[in-house]
Amino acid sequence: MQNIEKQKFLWGSATAAYQCEGAWDADGKGLGEWDVFSHGNPLNINGATGDVSCDFYHHYEEDIDMLKAGGQNTYRFSISWARILPNGRGAVNQGGIDFYNRVIDYCLKQGVEPNVTLFHYDLPEAIAKEGGWENRAIVDAFAEYARVCFTAFGDRVKLWVTINEPKYYAYCSHMVGNYPPNHRHDFNRYFTTVYHEAVASAKAVAIYHSLKLNGSIGIVHDSSNVEVAPDTKEKERVHMIADLFYNRIILDTACKGEFPGALIPLLRKYGIDTSYIKFEDMLVFLQGKVDFLGLNVYNRFYITDYSAGETEVFHNNKGAGSSAKEGIRIRDWYETAIDPNTKRNLWGREIYPKCMYNTLMEIKERYGDIPVYITENGHGCYEKPNDEGYVEDDERIEMMQGYIDYMLKAMEDGCNVRGYYAWSTMDLYSWVNGYEKRYGLVRVDFDDHNRRYPKKSYYWFKKLIEDYRKAEEEYAFEFYMNAVILVLKKNM
Ligand code: BG6
């Protein structure tokens, strides 16, 4: 299992520490920003916390067993920074190291490749108090944390991710305001955060490479390929700005080691602070190019010309309790367009499977043959189990099948995709959406000792993996036979 390069296509599923572990104050863990936010901040509108969640901390063997029984050969999870460094830096918590050693060792014992993310939204409170990602000091703190993890687990973990969705995280924290530290429409904070995440990620990549641990490291981007509505007047301008805002700031720095130059004049023109951009960081980007790209694929970014009104983001954390459609209007830049031909989920997010294909083709065109993992793809919905606790989630199956078909088509068309992770392994805490919005392949009964029940989608995914493996073997056999025939013919 240790040599990813020689490995077959990876099929698995994903979770994140704060969303599934629970055990929020166990075994020396420090306080996280989400612990503080979820305990009483009025903006935590559904009132749920990750204190216990599905209690992966005590159920990890059961979850990994289930995953393996479902034919999955990889598991993506994240490490809680505050579990490893309770104060964000300095003293290491052995309790945290022991926990992740147990998880990693159990994965390997079961033939499941661990894919480990260092940061998935859950900042230690000690770092948050210093200004979090807005404060340049976080770059060194993150580098220290990354080094501790690489040193402790790098002998066994061969797939690393620095940061999960730097852009979406900054967007929620500083534009939507639904994630801590809950700022709204704050471009200065948004760009400062994204920039520091990009620098911190590049530094961690460079450290990983310097340690020569014989694995690979990437970043996970929430892929929002920009598509412009057909009746848009300023198509090129709108596309260029949105692409810088959403994608290039992360992808160019991570994949090319270059900060997108066009961004600086754009920010200055609109009075957005750029003082945090340092000349010496350009070298950091160059030295911190990723080995692969992780893409969380949910939707595209469909836009048109700005019409009128102040900058505003539209977000729905109430599900069926609200009719808000997810979107944005940025004064003088662009605004979300509504495609009358696509469906939306109950949280107002567009369902558009073809964005999988379009994103992958765009990545190939821009960044060449870089290996890509689909690190998340899934469907959030309300669910009702039958009397046996079984959930028939046909809607999820239909949706995910659509995205996977487009992924396979992109692979046929030359995209270098190495793996696919369903979001999520089991039901878990969906941030501000709480527990009502479910994503798991496995149902968790949060009211009955967190009992696990595989859903219909779990069995569908298992069968899909089996069929894929069969095709892989047949192809390998055919390839081998053709090679034999060729050699025989040559020698005749
Ligand atoms: C991804 C995140 O953006 O989407 C996950 O990496 C998250 O952490 C998932 O849970 C679903 O998002 P939401 O907002 O529907 O819970």
mmCIF file of N, CA and C in Angstrom, residues 320-383:
data_model
loop_
_atom_site.group_PDB
_atom_site.id
_atom_site.type_symbol
_atom_site.label_atom_id
_atom_site.label_comp_id
_atom_site.label_asym_id
_atom_site.label_seq_id
_atom_site.Cartn_x
_atom_site.Cartn_y
_atom_site.Cartn_z
ATOM 1 N N ALA A 320 -34.805 23.731 3.736
ATOM 2 C CA ALA A 320 -36.183 23.936 3.297
ATOM 3 C C ALA A 320 -36.836 25.115 4.020
ATOM 4 N N GLY A 321 -36.234 25.546 5.117
ATOM 5 C CA GLY A 321 -36.774 26.674 5.880
ATOM 6 C C GLY A 321 -36.505 28.022 5.234
ATOM 7 N N SER A 322 -35.853 28.020 4.095
ATOM 8 C CA SER A 322 -35.550 29.282 3.421
ATOM 9 C C SER A 322 -35.607 29.056 1.912
ATOM 10 N N SER A 323 -35.915 30.125 1.181
ATOM 11 C CA SER A 323 -35.955 29.943 -0.279
ATOM 12 C C SER A 323 -34.722 30.596 -0.929
ATOM 13 N N ALA A 324 -33.748 31.023 -0.102
ATOM 14 C CA ALA A 324 -32.569 31.723 -0.638
ATOM 15 C C ALA A 324 -31.767 30.812 -1.560
ATOM 16 N N LYS A 325 -31.336 31.378 -2.676
ATOM 17 C CA LYS A 325 -30.468 30.637 -3.600
ATOM 18 C C LYS A 325 -29.042 31.089 -3.351
ATOM 19 N N GLU A 326 -28.116 30.120 -3.380
ATOM 20 C CA GLU A 326 -26.717 30.462 -3.127
ATOM 21 C C GLU A 326 -26.202 31.362 -4.255
ATOM 22 N N GLY A 327 -25.547 32.453 -3.919
ATOM 23 C CA GLY A 327 -25.013 33.322 -4.968
ATOM 24 C C GLY A 327 -24.344 34.553 -4.409
ATOM 25 N N ILE A 328 -23.935 35.433 -5.298
ATOM 26 C CA ILE A 328 -23.216 36.637 -4.885
ATOM 27 C C ILE A 328 -23.455 37.754 -5.912
ATOM 28 N N ARG A 329 -23.401 38.985 -5.414
ATOM 29 C CA ARG A 329 -23.364 40.120 -6.330
ATOM 30 C C ARG A 329 -22.222 40.998 -5.832
ATOM 31 N N ILE A 330 -21.249 41.264 -6.702
ATOM 32 C CA ILE A 330 -20.155 42.144 -6.295
ATOM 33 C C ILE A 330 -20.265 43.420 -7.114
ATOM 34 N N ARG A 331 -20.433 44.494 -6.405
ATOM 35 C CA ARG A 331 -20.620 45.795 -7.045
ATOM 36 C C ARG A 331 -19.539 46.038 -8.086
ATOM 37 N N ASP A 332 -19.922 46.381 -9.289
ATOM 38 C CA ASP A 332 -19.035 46.690 -10.420
ATOM 39 C C ASP A 332 -18.292 45.480 -11.011
ATOM 40 N N TRP A 333 -18.407 44.301 -10.427
ATOM 41 C CA TRP A 333 -17.697 43.129 -10.957
ATOM 42 C C TRP A 333 -18.636 42.184 -11.722
ATOM 43 N N TYR A 334 -19.468 41.481 -10.981
ATOM 44 C CA TYR A 334 -20.338 40.463 -11.604
ATOM 45 C C TYR A 334 -21.394 40.022 -10.612
ATOM 46 N N GLU A 335 -22.305 39.202 -11.078
ATOM 47 C CA GLU A 335 -23.266 38.592 -10.149
ATOM 48 C C GLU A 335 -23.673 37.198 -10.628
ATOM 49 N N THR A 336 -24.194 36.424 -9.701
ATOM 50 C CA THR A 336 -24.625 35.060 -10.023
ATOM 51 C C THR A 336 -25.761 35.096 -11.036
ATOM 52 N N ALA A 337 -25.684 34.200 -12.010
ATOM 53 C CA ALA A 337 -26.791 34.056 -12.966
ATOM 54 C C ALA A 337 -27.550 32.786 -12.599
ATOM 55 N N ILE A 338 -28.821 32.782 -12.871
ATOM 56 C CA ILE A 338 -29.625 31.588 -12.573
ATOM 57 C C ILE A 338 -29.932 30.885 -13.896
ATOM 58 N N ASP A 339 -29.502 29.643 -13.981
ATOM 59 C CA ASP A 339 -29.776 28.858 -15.180
ATOM 60 C C ASP A 339 -31.142 28.186 -14.997
ATOM 61 N N PRO A 340 -32.121 28.513 -15.828
ATOM 62 C CA PRO A 340 -33.470 27.948 -15.622
ATOM 63 C C PRO A 340 -33.526 26.444 -15.879
ATOM 64 N N ASN A 341 -32.465 25.901 -16.496
ATOM 65 C CA ASN A 341 -32.508 24.473 -16.850
ATOM 66 C C ASN A 341 -31.859 23.549 -15.824
ATOM 67 N N THR A 342 -31.302 24.098 -14.748
ATOM 68 C CA THR A 342 -30.658 23.207 -13.776
ATOM 69 C C THR A 342 -31.462 23.182 -12.478
ATOM 70 N N LYS A 343 -31.255 22.075 -11.734
ATOM 71 C CA LYS A 343 -31.959 21.926 -10.457
ATOM 72 C C LYS A 343 -31.111 22.521 -9.330
ATOM 73 N N ARG A 344 -31.713 22.773 -8.195
ATOM 74 C CA ARG A 344 -30.979 23.214 -7.001
ATOM 75 C C ARG A 344 -31.357 22.301 -5.844
ATOM 76 N N ASN A 345 -30.431 22.127 -4.908
ATOM 77 C CA ASN A 345 -30.815 21.352 -3.730
ATOM 78 C C ASN A 345 -31.578 22.262 -2.763
ATOM 79 N N LEU A 346 -32.027 21.686 -1.661
ATOM 80 C CA LEU A 346 -32.898 22.462 -0.763
ATOM 81 C C LEU A 346 -32.155 23.578 -0.038
ATOM 82 N N TRP A 347 -30.842 23.603 -0.185
ATOM 83 C CA TRP A 347 -30.042 24.685 0.401
ATOM 84 C C TRP A 347 -29.683 25.728 -0.667
ATOM 85 N N GLY A 348 -30.389 25.638 -1.798
ATOM 86 C CA GLY A 348 -30.248 26.651 -2.835
ATOM 87 C C GLY A 348 -28.987 26.538 -3.664
ATOM 88 N N ARG A 349 -28.311 25.389 -3.603
ATOM 89 C CA ARG A 349 -27.068 25.210 -4.368
ATOM 90 C C ARG A 349 -27.369 24.480 -5.669
ATOM 91 N N GLU A 350 -26.796 24.969 -6.757
ATOM 92 C CA GLU A 350 -27.062 24.365 -8.062
ATOM 93 C C GLU A 350 -26.493 22.949 -8.149
ATOM 94 N N ILE A 351 -27.246 22.059 -8.782
ATOM 95 C CA ILE A 351 -26.768 20.694 -9.035
ATOM 96 C C ILE A 351 -26.420 20.641 -10.517
ATOM 97 N N TYR A 352 -25.157 20.444 -10.806
ATOM 98 C CA TYR A 352 -24.728 20.545 -12.210
ATOM 99 C C TYR A 352 -23.563 19.569 -12.457
ATOM 100 N N PRO A 353 -23.892 18.295 -12.676
ATOM 101 C CA PRO A 353 -22.842 17.267 -12.794
ATOM 102 C C PRO A 353 -21.779 17.580 -13.845
ATOM 103 N N LYS A 354 -22.171 18.288 -14.897
ATOM 104 C CA LYS A 354 -21.197 18.513 -15.975
ATOM 105 C C LYS A 354 -20.023 19.386 -15.515
ATOM 106 N N CYS A 355 -20.186 20.081 -14.381
ATOM 107 C CA CYS A 355 -19.064 20.909 -13.905
ATOM 108 C C CYS A 355 -17.855 20.026 -13.582
ATOM 109 N N MET A 356 -18.103 18.735 -13.298
ATOM 110 C CA MET A 356 -16.978 17.812 -13.058
ATOM 111 C C MET A 356 -16.099 17.741 -14.308
ATOM 112 N N TYR A 357 -16.735 17.547 -15.433
ATOM 113 C CA TYR A 357 -15.993 17.431 -16.697
ATOM 114 C C TYR A 357 -15.323 18.764 -17.042
ATOM 115 N N ASN A 358 -16.098 19.834 -16.956
ATOM 116 C CA ASN A 358 -15.571 21.149 -17.347
ATOM 117 C C ASN A 358 -14.388 21.557 -16.475
ATOM 118 N N THR A 359 -14.490 21.301 -15.178
ATOM 119 C CA THR A 359 -13.397 21.648 -14.261
ATOM 120 C C THR A 359 -12.139 20.867 -14.610
ATOM 121 N N LEU A 360 -12.315 19.560 -14.788
ATOM 122 C CA LEU A 360 -11.139 18.717 -15.048
ATOM 123 C C LEU A 360 -10.462 19.107 -16.363
ATOM 124 N N MET A 361 -11.269 19.395 -17.375
ATOM 125 C CA MET A 361 -10.682 19.772 -18.666
ATOM 126 C C MET A 361 -9.949 21.115 -18.551
ATOM 127 N N GLU A 362 -10.510 22.007 -17.759
ATOM 128 C CA GLU A 362 -9.876 23.318 -17.581
ATOM 129 C C GLU A 362 -8.536 23.173 -16.841
ATOM 130 N N ILE A 363 -8.524 22.315 -15.845
ATOM 131 C CA ILE A 363 -7.276 22.084 -15.087
ATOM 132 C C ILE A 363 -6.211 21.518 -16.029
ATOM 133 N N LYS A 364 -6.627 20.573 -16.849
ATOM 134 C CA LYS A 364 -5.672 19.951 -17.783
ATOM 135 C C LYS A 364 -5.115 21.003 -18.753
ATOM 136 N N GLU A 365 -6.021 21.823 -19.240
ATOM 137 C CA GLU A 365 -5.594 22.842 -20.204
ATOM 138 C C GLU A 365 -4.615 23.831 -19.567
ATOM 139 N N ARG A 366 -4.890 24.205 -18.307
ATOM 140 C CA ARG A 366 -4.051 25.221 -17.657
ATOM 141 C C ARG A 366 -2.795 24.678 -17.000
ATOM 142 N N TYR A 367 -2.938 23.514 -16.355
ATOM 143 C CA TYR A 367 -1.824 23.030 -15.522
ATOM 144 C C TYR A 367 -1.264 21.699 -16.012
ATOM 145 N N GLY A 368 -1.638 21.322 -17.226
ATOM 146 C CA GLY A 368 -1.044 20.143 -17.857
ATOM 147 C C GLY A 368 -1.454 18.850 -17.194
ATOM 148 N N ASP A 369 -0.454 17.977 -17.021
ATOM 149 C CA ASP A 369 -0.741 16.607 -16.622
ATOM 150 C C ASP A 369 -0.754 16.411 -15.103
ATOM 151 N N ILE A 370 -0.940 17.458 -14.354
ATOM 152 C CA ILE A 370 -0.862 17.338 -12.883
ATOM 153 C C ILE A 370 -1.854 16.266 -12.383
ATOM 154 N N PRO A 371 -1.386 15.353 -11.505
ATOM 155 C CA PRO A 371 -2.337 14.358 -10.978
ATOM 156 C C PRO A 371 -3.434 15.045 -10.162
ATOM 157 N N VAL A 372 -4.653 14.553 -10.333
ATOM 158 C CA VAL A 372 -5.799 15.139 -9.635
ATOM 159 C C VAL A 372 -6.535 14.049 -8.854
ATOM 160 N N TYR A 373 -6.918 14.383 -7.654
ATOM 161 C CA TYR A 373 -7.833 13.525 -6.895
ATOM 162 C C TYR A 373 -9.129 14.301 -6.700
ATOM 163 N N ILE A 374 -10.247 13.657 -6.942
ATOM 164 C CA ILE A 374 -11.526 14.279 -6.576
ATOM 165 C C ILE A 374 -11.665 13.993 -5.081
ATOM 166 N N THR A 375 -11.343 14.984 -4.277
ATOM 167 C CA THR A 375 -11.245 14.763 -2.831
ATOM 168 C C THR A 375 -12.595 14.866 -2.113
ATOM 169 N N GLU A 376 -13.587 15.418 -2.802
ATOM 170 C CA GLU A 376 -14.956 15.419 -2.271
ATOM 171 C C GLU A 376 -15.936 15.541 -3.424
ATOM 172 N N ASN A 377 -17.024 14.803 -3.304
ATOM 173 C CA ASN A 377 -18.177 14.988 -4.183
ATOM 174 C C ASN A 377 -19.326 14.276 -3.486
ATOM 175 N N GLY A 378 -20.459 14.935 -3.401
ATOM 176 C CA GLY A 378 -21.560 14.291 -2.695
ATOM 177 C C GLY A 378 -22.817 15.121 -2.782
ATOM 178 N N HIS A 379 -23.805 14.723 -2.020
ATOM 179 C CA HIS A 379 -25.098 15.390 -2.105
ATOM 180 C C HIS A 379 -25.714 15.512 -0.710
ATOM 181 N N GLY A 380 -26.069 16.731 -0.337
ATOM 182 C CA GLY A 380 -26.677 16.974 0.964
ATOM 183 C C GLY A 380 -28.187 16.992 0.854
ATOM 184 N N CYS A 381 -28.857 16.240 1.723
ATOM 185 C CA CYS A 381 -30.329 16.252 1.705
ATOM 186 C C CYS A 381 -30.894 15.814 3.058
ATOM 187 N N TYR A 382 -32.197 16.022 3.226
ATOM 188 C CA TYR A 382 -32.884 15.493 4.415
ATOM 189 C C TYR A 382 -33.131 14.011 4.168
ATOM 190 N N GLU A 383 -33.144 13.239 5.229
ATOM 191 C CA GLU A 383 -33.363 11.798 5.038
ATOM 192 C C GLU A 383 -34.264 11.211 6.113
#
